[in-house]
Coordinates of C-alpha atoms and ligand atoms in Angstrom, one line a residue:
M316 CA -19.9 8.7 -6.3
N317 CA -20.6 9.1 -2.6
T318 CA -21.3 12.7 -1.7
D319 CA -21.5 12.2 2.0
K320 CA -18.6 14.3 3.4
R321 CA -18.7 12.4 6.7
A322 CA -18.0 9.1 4.8
A323 CA -14.6 7.5 5.3
I324 CA -11.5 7.2 3.2
G325 CA -11.0 3.5 2.4
V326 CA -7.4 2.2 2.5
F327 CA -6.6 -1.3 1.2
D328 CA -3.5 -3.5 1.4
S329 CA -2.8 -7.2 1.6
G330 CA -1.4 -6.7 5.1
I331 CA 0.1 -4.2 7.4
G332 CA 2.2 -2.2 4.9
G333 CA -0.7 0.0 3.7
L334 CA -0.8 1.5 7.2
T335 CA 2.3 3.5 6.2
V336 CA 0.0 5.2 3.6
A337 CA -2.9 5.5 6.2
R338 CA -0.4 7.2 8.6
A339 CA 0.5 9.7 5.9
V340 CA -3.2 10.3 5.1
R341 CA -3.8 10.7 8.8
T342 CA -1.0 13.3 9.2
L343 CA -2.3 15.4 6.3
L344 CA -6.0 14.9 7.0
P345 CA -6.4 14.5 10.7
D346 CA -10.2 14.9 10.7
E347 CA -10.9 12.2 8.2
H348 CA -12.2 8.8 9.2
I349 CA -10.1 5.9 7.8
V350 CA -11.4 2.4 7.2
Y351 CA -8.5 0.0 6.6
F352 CA -8.7 -3.4 5.1
G353 CA -5.8 -5.8 5.4
D354 CA -6.1 -9.1 3.6
L355 CA -3.9 -11.2 5.9
L356 CA -5.6 -14.4 4.8
H357 CA -4.2 -14.1 1.3
L358 CA -0.9 -12.3 2.0
P359 CA 1.5 -12.2 0.3
Y360 CA -0.1 -11.0 -2.9
G361 CA 3.3 -10.4 -4.4
S362 CA 4.0 -14.1 -5.2
K363 CA 0.4 -15.0 -6.2
S364 CA -0.9 -15.2 -9.8
E365 CA -2.4 -12.2 -11.5
P366 CA -6.0 -13.7 -11.5
A367 CA -5.7 -14.4 -7.8
V368 CA -4.5 -10.9 -7.0
V369 CA -7.3 -9.4 -9.1
Q370 CA -9.9 -11.6 -7.4
F371 CA -8.6 -10.8 -3.8
S372 CA -8.4 -7.1 -4.7
L373 CA -11.9 -6.8 -6.1
A374 CA -13.4 -8.6 -3.1
A375 CA -11.5 -6.3 -0.7
C376 CA -12.6 -3.2 -2.6
R377 CA -16.2 -4.3 -2.8
F378 CA -16.1 -4.8 1.0
L379 CA -14.6 -1.4 1.6
R380 CA -17.3 0.2 -0.7
S381 CA -19.9 -1.4 1.6
Q382 CA -18.4 0.6 4.5
N383 CA -19.6 4.0 3.3
I384 CA -16.4 5.3 1.8
K385 CA -16.1 8.4 -0.4
L386 CA -12.7 7.6 -1.8
L387 CA -10.5 4.5 -2.1
V388 CA -6.8 4.4 -1.7
I389 CA -5.1 1.2 -3.1
A390 CA -2.2 1.2 -0.6
C391 CA -0.7 -2.0 -2.2
N392 CA 1.7 -1.7 -5.1
T393 CA 0.9 -5.3 -6.2
A394 CA -2.8 -4.7 -6.3
A395 CA -2.3 -1.3 -8.0
S396 CA 0.0 -2.9 -10.6
L397 CA -2.3 -5.8 -11.5
A398 CA -5.9 -4.8 -10.7
M399 CA -6.2 -1.0 -10.9
D400 CA -8.4 -0.9 -14.0
Q401 CA -10.8 -3.6 -12.7
I402 CA -11.1 -1.8 -9.3
V403 CA -11.8 1.5 -11.0
R404 CA -14.6 -0.2 -13.0
E405 CA -15.9 -2.0 -9.9
V406 CA -16.3 0.8 -7.3
D407 CA -18.3 4.1 -7.9
V408 CA -15.9 6.3 -5.8
P409 CA -12.6 7.9 -6.9
V410 CA -9.7 5.5 -6.7
I411 CA -6.1 6.5 -6.0
G412 CA -3.2 4.0 -6.4
V413 CA 0.3 4.2 -5.1
I414 CA 2.3 3.7 -8.4
G415 CA 1.7 7.1 -10.0
P416 CA 2.6 9.1 -6.9
G417 CA 5.6 6.9 -6.2
A418 CA 6.9 7.4 -9.8
E419 CA 6.4 11.1 -9.6
T420 CA 8.4 11.4 -6.4
A421 CA 11.2 9.3 -7.9
C422 CA 11.3 11.4 -11.1
A423 CA 11.4 14.6 -9.1
A424 CA 14.2 13.2 -6.9
T425 CA 16.7 11.8 -9.4
R426 CA 19.6 14.0 -10.6
N427 CA 21.4 11.5 -12.8
N428 CA 18.3 9.9 -14.3
R429 CA 19.1 6.5 -12.9
V430 CA 16.4 5.1 -10.6
G431 CA 16.2 1.7 -8.9
V432 CA 12.9 0.1 -7.9
I433 CA 12.4 -2.8 -5.4
G434 CA 9.0 -4.5 -5.0
T435 CA 7.2 -7.8 -4.9
S436 CA 7.8 -10.2 -7.7
R437 CA 4.4 -9.4 -9.3
T438 CA 4.9 -5.6 -9.1
I439 CA 8.3 -5.8 -10.7
E440 CA 7.2 -8.3 -13.4
S441 CA 4.2 -6.1 -14.2
G442 CA 6.6 -3.2 -15.2
S443 CA 4.2 -0.7 -13.6
Y444 CA 6.9 1.5 -12.3
R445 CA 8.9 1.3 -15.5
S446 CA 5.9 2.5 -17.5
A447 CA 4.8 5.1 -15.0
I448 CA 8.3 6.6 -14.9
A449 CA 8.7 6.4 -18.7
A450 CA 5.4 8.3 -19.1
I451 CA 6.8 11.1 -16.9
N452 CA 10.4 11.2 -18.2
P453 CA 11.4 8.7 -20.9
L454 CA 15.1 9.6 -20.3
I455 CA 15.2 8.0 -16.9
E456 CA 16.8 4.6 -16.8
V457 CA 15.0 2.2 -14.5
F458 CA 16.8 -0.7 -12.7
E459 CA 14.4 -3.2 -11.0
K460 CA 14.8 -6.0 -8.5
P461 CA 12.1 -8.2 -7.0
T462 CA 12.6 -8.6 -3.3
P463 CA 10.0 -11.3 -2.3
L464 CA 11.5 -12.2 1.1
L465 CA 11.0 -8.8 2.6
V466 CA 7.2 -8.8 3.2
P467 CA 7.1 -12.0 5.2
M468 CA 9.9 -10.8 7.4
I469 CA 8.2 -7.4 8.0
E470 CA 4.8 -9.1 8.8
E471 CA 6.7 -11.3 11.2
G472 CA 8.0 -8.1 13.0
W473 CA 11.7 -8.9 12.0
I474 CA 12.4 -5.2 11.6
G475 CA 16.0 -4.5 12.6
H476 CA 16.8 -8.3 12.7
P477 CA 20.3 -9.3 11.5
V478 CA 18.8 -11.7 9.0
L479 CA 16.9 -8.8 7.4
R480 CA 20.2 -7.0 7.0
L481 CA 21.8 -10.0 5.3
V482 CA 18.9 -10.4 2.9
L483 CA 19.0 -6.7 2.1
K484 CA 22.7 -6.9 1.3
E485 CA 22.0 -9.7 -1.1
Y486 CA 19.1 -7.9 -2.8
L487 CA 20.6 -4.4 -3.0
G488 CA 24.2 -5.2 -3.9
G489 CA 23.5 -4.9 -7.7
F490 CA 22.2 -1.3 -7.3
I491 CA 25.5 -0.1 -5.9
T492 CA 27.2 -0.9 -9.2
S493 CA 24.4 0.4 -11.4
D494 CA 25.1 4.0 -10.2
I495 CA 21.5 4.8 -9.3
D496 CA 21.0 8.0 -7.2
T497 CA 17.4 7.2 -6.2
I498 CA 15.6 4.0 -5.1
V499 CA 11.8 3.6 -4.9
L500 CA 10.4 1.4 -2.2
G501 CA 7.8 -0.1 -4.5
C502 CA 5.9 -1.9 -1.8
T503 CA 4.0 -0.2 1.0
H504 CA 5.6 -2.6 3.6
Y505 CA 9.1 -1.3 2.8
P506 CA 8.9 2.1 4.5
L507 CA 8.9 0.1 7.7
I508 CA 12.5 -1.0 6.9
R509 CA 13.6 2.2 5.4
H510 CA 16.3 2.7 8.0
E511 CA 17.8 -0.7 7.2
V512 CA 17.7 -0.1 3.5
E513 CA 19.5 3.2 3.9
E514 CA 22.1 1.6 6.1
V515 CA 22.8 -1.1 3.6
L516 CA 23.0 1.3 0.7
D517 CA 25.2 3.7 2.7
G518 CA 28.9 3.6 2.3
T519 CA 29.1 3.9 -1.5
K520 CA 27.4 7.3 -2.2
T521 CA 24.2 8.9 -1.2
I522 CA 21.2 7.2 -2.7
Q523 CA 17.9 8.8 -2.0
V524 CA 15.2 6.5 -0.8
V525 CA 11.7 7.4 -1.8
D526 CA 8.3 5.9 -1.2
S527 CA 4.8 6.7 -2.3
A528 CA 3.1 7.3 1.1
D529 CA 3.4 11.1 1.3
S530 CA 2.7 11.7 -2.4
T531 CA -0.4 9.4 -2.2
A532 CA -1.6 11.3 0.8
L533 CA -1.1 14.6 -1.0
R534 CA -3.1 13.3 -4.0
T535 CA -5.8 12.2 -1.6
K536 CA -6.0 15.7 0.0
K537 CA -6.1 17.4 -3.4
L538 CA -8.9 15.2 -4.6
L539 CA -11.0 15.9 -1.5
E540 CA -10.2 19.6 -1.8
E541 CA -11.2 19.8 -5.5
N542 CA -14.5 18.0 -4.8
D543 CA -15.3 19.9 -1.6
M544 CA -15.3 16.6 0.3
Y545 CA -13.5 17.4 3.5
R546 CA -15.1 15.8 6.5
P547 CA -16.3 18.4 9.0
A548 CA -14.0 18.4 12.1
I549 CA -15.7 16.6 14.9
G550 CA -12.7 16.4 17.2
E551 CA -12.2 12.7 17.2
E552 CA -9.6 10.8 15.3
T553 CA -11.0 7.6 14.0
L554 CA -9.4 4.5 12.4
K555 CA -11.2 1.2 11.9
V556 CA -9.3 -1.8 10.8
W557 CA -10.8 -4.9 9.1
L558 CA -8.8 -8.0 8.7
T559 CA -9.5 -11.3 6.9
D560 CA -7.3 -13.2 9.4
S561 CA -5.4 -12.3 12.5
T562 CA -1.7 -12.6 13.4
S563 CA -0.1 -12.3 16.7
S564 CA 2.2 -9.4 15.6
F565 CA -0.4 -7.3 13.7
R566 CA -1.7 -5.2 16.7
E567 CA 1.7 -4.6 18.0
V568 CA 3.3 -3.5 14.7
A569 CA 0.2 -1.6 13.7
G570 CA 0.2 0.3 17.0
R571 CA 3.8 1.2 16.4
I572 CA 3.1 2.4 12.8
M573 CA 0.1 4.5 13.8
G574 CA 1.6 5.7 17.1
R575 CA -1.2 4.5 19.3
E576 CA -1.7 1.9 21.9
S577 CA -5.0 0.3 20.8
I578 CA -6.4 -0.1 17.4
D579 CA -10.0 -1.1 16.7
V580 CA -9.6 -4.3 14.8
S581 CA -12.4 -6.7 13.6
L582 CA -12.3 -9.8 11.5
V583 CA -14.4 -10.4 8.4
D584 CA -15.5 -13.9 7.3
S585 CA -14.9 -14.8 3.7
G586 CA -17.4 -16.7 1.5
Y587 CA -18.3 -17.0 -2.2
C588 CA -21.0 -15.4 -4.4
S589 CA -21.5 -15.4 -8.1
E590 CA -18.8 -12.8 -8.5
G591 CA -16.3 -15.0 -6.7
L592 CA -14.8 -14.2 -3.3
C593 CA -16.8 -11.9 -0.9
Y594 CA -16.8 -11.0 2.7
S595 CA -19.3 -11.2 5.5
A596 CA -20.3 -7.5 5.7
C597 CA -20.4 -7.3 1.9
D598 CA -23.8 -6.2 0.8
C599 CA -24.0 -8.5 -2.2
S600 CA -27.4 -10.3 -2.3
H601 CA -26.2 -13.6 -3.8
R602 CA -23.8 -14.9 -1.2
Q603 CA -23.5 -18.7 -1.1
D604 CA -22.0 -19.7 2.3
Ligands
DGL1057 N1 2.2 -4.2 0.5 C1 2.0 -4.8 -0.7 C2 2.6 -4.0 -1.8 O1 2.7 -2.8 -1.7 C3 2.2 -6.2 -1.0 C4 2.7 -7.2 -0.1 C5 2.3 -8.5 -0.5 O2 1.2 -8.9 -0.2 O3 3.1 -9.3 -1.1 O4 3.0 -4.5 -2.9

């Protein structure tokens, strides 16, 4: 536990998508300092093996813990699906994932108890949404579809691109016949193409599109409130971004998501220690570069 109220909220994703969650946290909690970690070097997580995702996620979370955080948000469905238990064991601050809040939103939204879920291959294979939804309402029928091409296209900045629309048509076609009334964007990158998803699903009937950003931010607020951990207002909005690699489109897309021109971005170097992968500012004492 970190009782320093001025400490940051750590937010972790494999890439840029977790900024959709950071933005929701920022909106609800404007006085909080956010430290964001984007593991661009290992992106996409969604097509990697489970041991690899666990290893990358643990290294990222150890790094964020070294940055004086009081709470950690796993803003990556793939990491939350495959590595949540290990992360909770690894860090000594409260951890919030995106699966539970996303499942809750979907369960509250559906009227006909038929919910679709799209996500990375690993998220869908893990059955994390299916189990989380069943735990809330076992009567809900879940229809899942892995959509692995979406993350690379979003990271590339191909939002609104005609090729994206074609890919979405191919991926979402099956949902139209399965009579779902709600679809979960089970990847934190997907809110960035929400408009395109809505457009492709439109024309048959109204399917509600839900994501976990707002509900995850609400859970974050509740946790800080319950533990009396709000950061005192100091009048400055702060966001620090750490990346394991850089891409030409990151700053531009990140600026658009967060609604600001410049973002404070730094790179971390990776190395190995006896625990496996670790990063330059990691405070482990056994690093072997
Ligand atoms: N944004 C991530 C998620 O929510 C994963 C993208 C990826 O690395 O494949 O699953």
